[in-house]
Amino acid sequence: MVNLVIMRHGEAEPHSSQDSQRQLTAKGRDDVSHMALWLSQHYQAFDLVLCSPFVRAQQTAELMLKAQPASTRLEMIPELVPEGDSHQVQLYLDALRSETPELRVLMVSHMPLVSFLVETFTKTGNTPIFETSALVGIHYQPGEGGKLLERLAPADLALLSH
């Protein structure tokens, strides 16, 4: 069963002098909303959404929360920025899961960190490239590692709906 989802933020405005302040585009908001709906229909609710402090990741997380129960918490994690350390994120999640072993978590971050997070949590040597709004579902147990169970992007949803 998937208990960890790692997601790249939705499509954002072109690069600017303040990368951390870039906003989602209309397409980005649309794609994220579709992914949120799909997740809510196919996965159990999340207990916690962890996101980068960058605006586009916060906007993505907030859209994802709209399809979750009101009890789902949002927490910004400074280490989830593009140049963050995936091993520090793993240590943080392991600490959370030691207190609440059944914790279901959605992480919203950036390339290249999302790729490194997949490798860190699954130990496959695989660092997949993520499209914007794409996600992976992992079954993860601290001390045992994780197994990649699903990978999905907005384009896949279009194919599934036909």
PDB file of C-alpha atoms in Angstrom:
ATOM      1  CA  MET A   1       0.000   0.000   0.000  1.00  0.00           C
ATOM      2  CA  VAL A   2       1.260   3.466  -0.886  1.00  0.00           C
ATOM      3  CA  ASN A   3       2.005   5.541   2.209  1.00  0.00           C
ATOM      4  CA  LEU A   4       4.371   8.095   0.676  1.00  0.00           C
ATOM      5  CA  VAL A   5       3.714  10.168  -2.426  1.00  0.00           C
ATOM      6  CA  ILE A   6       6.434  12.404  -3.838  1.00  0.00           C
ATOM      7  CA  MET A   7       5.185  15.087  -6.212  1.00  0.00           C
ATOM      8  CA  ARG A   8       6.788  17.806  -8.279  1.00  0.00           C
ATOM      9  CA  HIS A   9       5.025  21.174  -8.153  1.00  0.00           C
ATOM     10  CA  GLY A  10       2.779  22.265 -11.013  1.00  0.00           C
ATOM     11  CA  GLU A  11       3.918  24.249 -14.037  1.00  0.00           C
ATOM     12  CA  ALA A  12       5.235  27.654 -12.935  1.00  0.00           C
ATOM     13  CA  GLU A  13       5.947  31.005 -14.507  1.00  0.00           C
ATOM     14  CA  PRO A  14       9.205  31.302 -16.454  1.00  0.00           C
ATOM     15  CA  HIS A  15      12.388  31.804 -14.473  1.00  0.00           C
ATOM     16  CA  SER A  16      12.761  35.152 -12.777  1.00  0.00           C
ATOM     17  CA  SER A  17      15.326  36.823 -10.551  1.00  0.00           C
ATOM     18  CA  GLN A  18      13.491  35.453  -7.497  1.00  0.00           C
ATOM     19  CA  ASP A  19      13.072  31.747  -8.213  1.00  0.00           C
ATOM     20  CA  SER A  20      11.422  31.139  -4.845  1.00  0.00           C
ATOM     21  CA  GLN A  21       8.600  33.565  -5.713  1.00  0.00           C
ATOM     22  CA  ARG A  22       7.494  32.022  -9.016  1.00  0.00           C
ATOM     23  CA  GLN A  23       3.733  31.335  -9.176  1.00  0.00           C
ATOM     24  CA  LEU A  24       1.846  28.474 -10.791  1.00  0.00           C
ATOM     25  CA  THR A  25       0.455  29.137 -14.263  1.00  0.00           C
ATOM     26  CA  ALA A  26      -3.211  28.481 -15.089  1.00  0.00           C
ATOM     27  CA  LYS A  27      -2.132  25.180 -16.697  1.00  0.00           C
ATOM     28  CA  GLY A  28      -0.138  24.330 -13.581  1.00  0.00           C
ATOM     29  CA  ARG A  29      -3.149  24.933 -11.325  1.00  0.00           C
ATOM     30  CA  ASP A  30      -5.334  22.867 -13.666  1.00  0.00           C
ATOM     31  CA  ASP A  31      -2.906  19.932 -13.801  1.00  0.00           C
ATOM     32  CA  VAL A  32      -2.466  19.921 -10.021  1.00  0.00           C
ATOM     33  CA  SER A  33      -6.236  20.018  -9.474  1.00  0.00           C
ATOM     34  CA  HIS A  34      -6.668  16.991 -11.750  1.00  0.00           C
ATOM     35  CA  MET A  35      -3.898  15.114  -9.930  1.00  0.00           C
ATOM     36  CA  ALA A  36      -5.486  15.998  -6.570  1.00  0.00           C
ATOM     37  CA  LEU A  37      -8.840  14.627  -7.669  1.00  0.00           C
ATOM     38  CA  TRP A  38      -7.262  11.430  -9.013  1.00  0.00           C
ATOM     39  CA  LEU A  39      -5.291  10.887  -5.792  1.00  0.00           C
ATOM     40  CA  SER A  40      -8.383  11.403  -3.648  1.00  0.00           C
ATOM     41  CA  GLN A  41     -10.244   8.781  -5.707  1.00  0.00           C
ATOM     42  CA  HIS A  42      -7.471   6.163  -5.759  1.00  0.00           C
ATOM     43  CA  TYR A  43      -5.498   6.553  -2.511  1.00  0.00           C
ATOM     44  CA  GLN A  44      -6.409   6.758   1.142  1.00  0.00           C
ATOM     45  CA  ALA A  45      -6.362  10.257   2.610  1.00  0.00           C
ATOM     46  CA  PHE A  46      -3.051  11.766   3.655  1.00  0.00           C
ATOM     47  CA  ASP A  47      -2.336  12.715   7.249  1.00  0.00           C
ATOM     48  CA  LEU A  48       0.343  15.218   6.344  1.00  0.00           C
ATOM     49  CA  VAL A  49       1.467  17.257   3.350  1.00  0.00           C
ATOM     50  CA  LEU A  50       5.099  18.390   3.489  1.00  0.00           C
ATOM     51  CA  CYS A  51       6.125  21.087   1.048  1.00  0.00           C
ATOM     52  CA  SER A  52       8.937  23.378   0.044  1.00  0.00           C
ATOM     53  CA  PRO A  53       8.731  27.012   1.193  1.00  0.00           C
ATOM     54  CA  PHE A  54       8.856  28.151  -2.470  1.00  0.00           C
ATOM     55  CA  VAL A  55       5.589  29.766  -3.609  1.00  0.00           C
ATOM     56  CA  ARG A  56       4.880  27.326  -6.466  1.00  0.00           C
ATOM     57  CA  ALA A  57       5.238  24.326  -4.143  1.00  0.00           C
ATOM     58  CA  GLN A  58       3.007  25.950  -1.515  1.00  0.00           C
ATOM     59  CA  GLN A  59       0.369  26.671  -4.165  1.00  0.00           C
ATOM     60  CA  THR A  60       0.578  23.053  -5.343  1.00  0.00           C
ATOM     61  CA  ALA A  61       0.259  21.742  -1.787  1.00  0.00           C
ATOM     62  CA  GLU A  62      -2.745  23.972  -1.103  1.00  0.00           C
ATOM     63  CA  LEU A  63      -4.502  22.700  -4.243  1.00  0.00           C
ATOM     64  CA  MET A  64      -3.735  19.115  -3.245  1.00  0.00           C
ATOM     65  CA  LEU A  65      -5.162  19.772   0.230  1.00  0.00           C
ATOM     66  CA  LYS A  66      -8.511  20.813  -1.258  1.00  0.00           C
ATOM     67  CA  ALA A  67      -9.140  17.165  -2.184  1.00  0.00           C
ATOM     68  CA  GLN A  68      -8.114  15.891   1.271  1.00  0.00           C
ATOM     69  CA  PRO A  69     -10.010  15.804   4.581  1.00  0.00           C
ATOM     70  CA  ALA A  70      -9.870  18.911   6.775  1.00  0.00           C
ATOM     71  CA  SER A  71      -7.736  16.934   9.251  1.00  0.00           C
ATOM     72  CA  THR A  72      -4.803  16.723   6.787  1.00  0.00           C
ATOM     73  CA  ARG A  73      -2.009  18.978   8.034  1.00  0.00           C
ATOM     74  CA  LEU A  74       0.347  21.128   5.941  1.00  0.00           C
ATOM     75  CA  GLU A  75       3.942  21.703   6.984  1.00  0.00           C
ATOM     76  CA  MET A  76       6.643  23.640   5.143  1.00  0.00           C
ATOM     77  CA  ILE A  77      10.067  21.999   5.269  1.00  0.00           C
ATOM     78  CA  PRO A  78      13.083  24.175   4.337  1.00  0.00           C
ATOM     79  CA  GLU A  79      14.976  21.072   3.145  1.00  0.00           C
ATOM     80  CA  LEU A  80      12.440  20.451   0.327  1.00  0.00           C
ATOM     81  CA  VAL A  81      13.926  23.221  -1.862  1.00  0.00           C
ATOM     82  CA  PRO A  82      15.509  22.233  -5.220  1.00  0.00           C
ATOM     83  CA  GLU A  83      19.009  21.921  -3.743  1.00  0.00           C
ATOM     84  CA  GLY A  84      17.784  20.191  -0.551  1.00  0.00           C
ATOM     85  CA  ASP A  85      19.325  17.066   0.954  1.00  0.00           C
ATOM     86  CA  SER A  86      17.183  13.967   0.369  1.00  0.00           C
ATOM     87  CA  HIS A  87      18.848  12.130   3.261  1.00  0.00           C
ATOM     88  CA  GLN A  88      17.866  14.899   5.702  1.00  0.00           C
ATOM     89  CA  VAL A  89      14.286  14.657   4.434  1.00  0.00           C
ATOM     90  CA  GLN A  90      14.372  10.888   4.993  1.00  0.00           C
ATOM     91  CA  LEU A  91      15.639  11.360   8.562  1.00  0.00           C
ATOM     92  CA  TYR A  92      12.806  13.815   9.218  1.00  0.00           C
ATOM     93  CA  LEU A  93      10.168  11.448   7.826  1.00  0.00           C
ATOM     94  CA  ASP A  94      11.644   8.529   9.787  1.00  0.00           C
ATOM     95  CA  ALA A  95      11.359  10.582  12.994  1.00  0.00           C
ATOM     96  CA  LEU A  96       7.724  11.422  12.208  1.00  0.00           C
ATOM     97  CA  ARG A  97       6.923   7.796  11.427  1.00  0.00           C
ATOM     98  CA  SER A  98       8.580   6.597  14.657  1.00  0.00           C
ATOM     99  CA  GLU A  99       5.890   8.601  16.495  1.00  0.00           C
ATOM    100  CA  THR A 100       3.075   7.657  14.067  1.00  0.00           C
ATOM    101  CA  PRO A 101       3.978   4.439  12.183  1.00  0.00           C
ATOM    102  CA  GLU A 102       0.911   4.519   9.902  1.00  0.00           C
ATOM    103  CA  LEU A 103       1.495   8.134   8.836  1.00  0.00           C
ATOM    104  CA  ARG A 104       0.499   8.780   5.210  1.00  0.00           C
ATOM    105  CA  VAL A 105       2.546  11.603   3.662  1.00  0.00           C
ATOM    106  CA  LEU A 106       2.483  13.642   0.464  1.00  0.00           C
ATOM    107  CA  MET A 107       5.693  15.590  -0.276  1.00  0.00           C
ATOM    108  CA  VAL A 108       5.644  18.486  -2.745  1.00  0.00           C
ATOM    109  CA  SER A 109       9.049  19.608  -3.980  1.00  0.00           C
ATOM    110  CA  HIS A 110      11.155  20.418  -7.048  1.00  0.00           C
ATOM    111  CA  MET A 111      13.512  18.906  -9.587  1.00  0.00           C
ATOM    112  CA  PRO A 112      16.123  17.654  -9.024  1.00  0.00           C
ATOM    113  CA  LEU A 113      15.267  16.897  -5.376  1.00  0.00           C
ATOM    114  CA  VAL A 114      12.147  14.833  -6.184  1.00  0.00           C
ATOM    115  CA  SER A 115      14.340  12.468  -8.226  1.00  0.00           C
ATOM    116  CA  PHE A 116      16.865  12.159  -5.410  1.00  0.00           C
ATOM    117  CA  LEU A 117      14.046  11.546  -2.915  1.00  0.00           C
ATOM    118  CA  VAL A 118      12.810   8.586  -4.973  1.00  0.00           C
ATOM    119  CA  GLU A 119      16.304   7.092  -4.999  1.00  0.00           C
ATOM    120  CA  THR A 120      16.798   7.733  -1.278  1.00  0.00           C
ATOM    121  CA  PHE A 121      13.495   6.152  -0.273  1.00  0.00           C
ATOM    122  CA  THR A 122      13.646   3.172  -2.671  1.00  0.00           C
ATOM    123  CA  LYS A 123      17.413   2.511  -2.975  1.00  0.00           C
ATOM    124  CA  THR A 124      16.959   1.385  -6.581  1.00  0.00           C
ATOM    125  CA  GLY A 125      19.682   3.568  -8.041  1.00  0.00           C
ATOM    126  CA  ASN A 126      16.909   5.097 -10.140  1.00  0.00           C
ATOM    127  CA  THR A 127      16.497   8.883 -10.211  1.00  0.00           C
ATOM    128  CA  PRO A 128      13.481   9.421 -12.487  1.00  0.00           C
ATOM    129  CA  ILE A 129      12.874  12.708 -14.254  1.00  0.00           C
ATOM    130  CA  PHE A 130       9.598  14.276 -13.135  1.00  0.00           C
ATOM    131  CA  GLU A 131       7.340  16.352 -15.347  1.00  0.00           C
ATOM    132  CA  THR A 132       5.581  19.179 -13.533  1.00  0.00           C
ATOM    133  CA  SER A 133       2.653  17.883 -11.434  1.00  0.00           C
ATOM    134  CA  ALA A 134       3.946  14.299 -11.752  1.00  0.00           C
ATOM    135  CA  LEU A 135       4.068  11.996  -8.751  1.00  0.00           C
ATOM    136  CA  VAL A 136       5.257   8.626  -7.553  1.00  0.00           C
ATOM    137  CA  GLY A 137       3.631   6.354  -4.986  1.00  0.00           C
ATOM    138  CA  ILE A 138       5.941   4.456  -2.650  1.00  0.00           C
ATOM    139  CA  HIS A 139       5.365   1.922   0.107  1.00  0.00           C
ATOM    140  CA  TYR A 140       7.996   2.990   2.656  1.00  0.00           C
ATOM    141  CA  GLN A 141       8.996   1.570   6.022  1.00  0.00           C
ATOM    142  CA  PRO A 142      11.886   3.154   7.967  1.00  0.00           C
ATOM    143  CA  GLY A 143      14.740   0.699   8.299  1.00  0.00           C
ATOM    144  CA  GLU A 144      13.352  -1.507   5.525  1.00  0.00           C
ATOM    145  CA  GLY A 145      13.352   0.951   2.636  1.00  0.00           C
ATOM    146  CA  GLY A 146      10.666   1.520   0.094  1.00  0.00           C
ATOM    147  CA  LYS A 147       9.156   0.082  -3.036  1.00  0.00           C
ATOM    148  CA  LEU A 148       8.050   2.230  -5.959  1.00  0.00           C
ATOM    149  CA  LEU A 149       4.476   1.169  -6.720  1.00  0.00           C
ATOM    150  CA  GLU A 150       3.184   3.813  -9.087  1.00  0.00           C
ATOM    151  CA  ARG A 151       4.259   6.698 -11.273  1.00  0.00           C
ATOM    152  CA  LEU A 152       1.775   9.141 -12.779  1.00  0.00           C
ATOM    153  CA  ALA A 153       1.843  12.425 -14.711  1.00  0.00           C
ATOM    154  CA  PRO A 154      -0.986  14.684 -15.928  1.00  0.00           C
ATOM    155  CA  ALA A 155      -0.638  13.292 -19.472  1.00  0.00           C
ATOM    156  CA  ASP A 156      -1.346   9.803 -18.060  1.00  0.00           C
ATOM    157  CA  LEU A 157      -4.658  11.043 -16.652  1.00  0.00           C
ATOM    158  CA  ALA A 158      -5.686  12.199 -20.121  1.00  0.00           C
ATOM    159  CA  LEU A 159      -4.955   8.702 -21.462  1.00  0.00           C
ATOM    160  CA  LEU A 160      -6.830   7.028 -18.596  1.00  0.00           C
ATOM    161  CA  SER A 161      -9.943   9.122 -19.216  1.00  0.00           C
ATOM    162  CA  HIS A 162     -10.336   7.933 -22.829  1.00  0.00           C
TER     163      HIS A 162
END
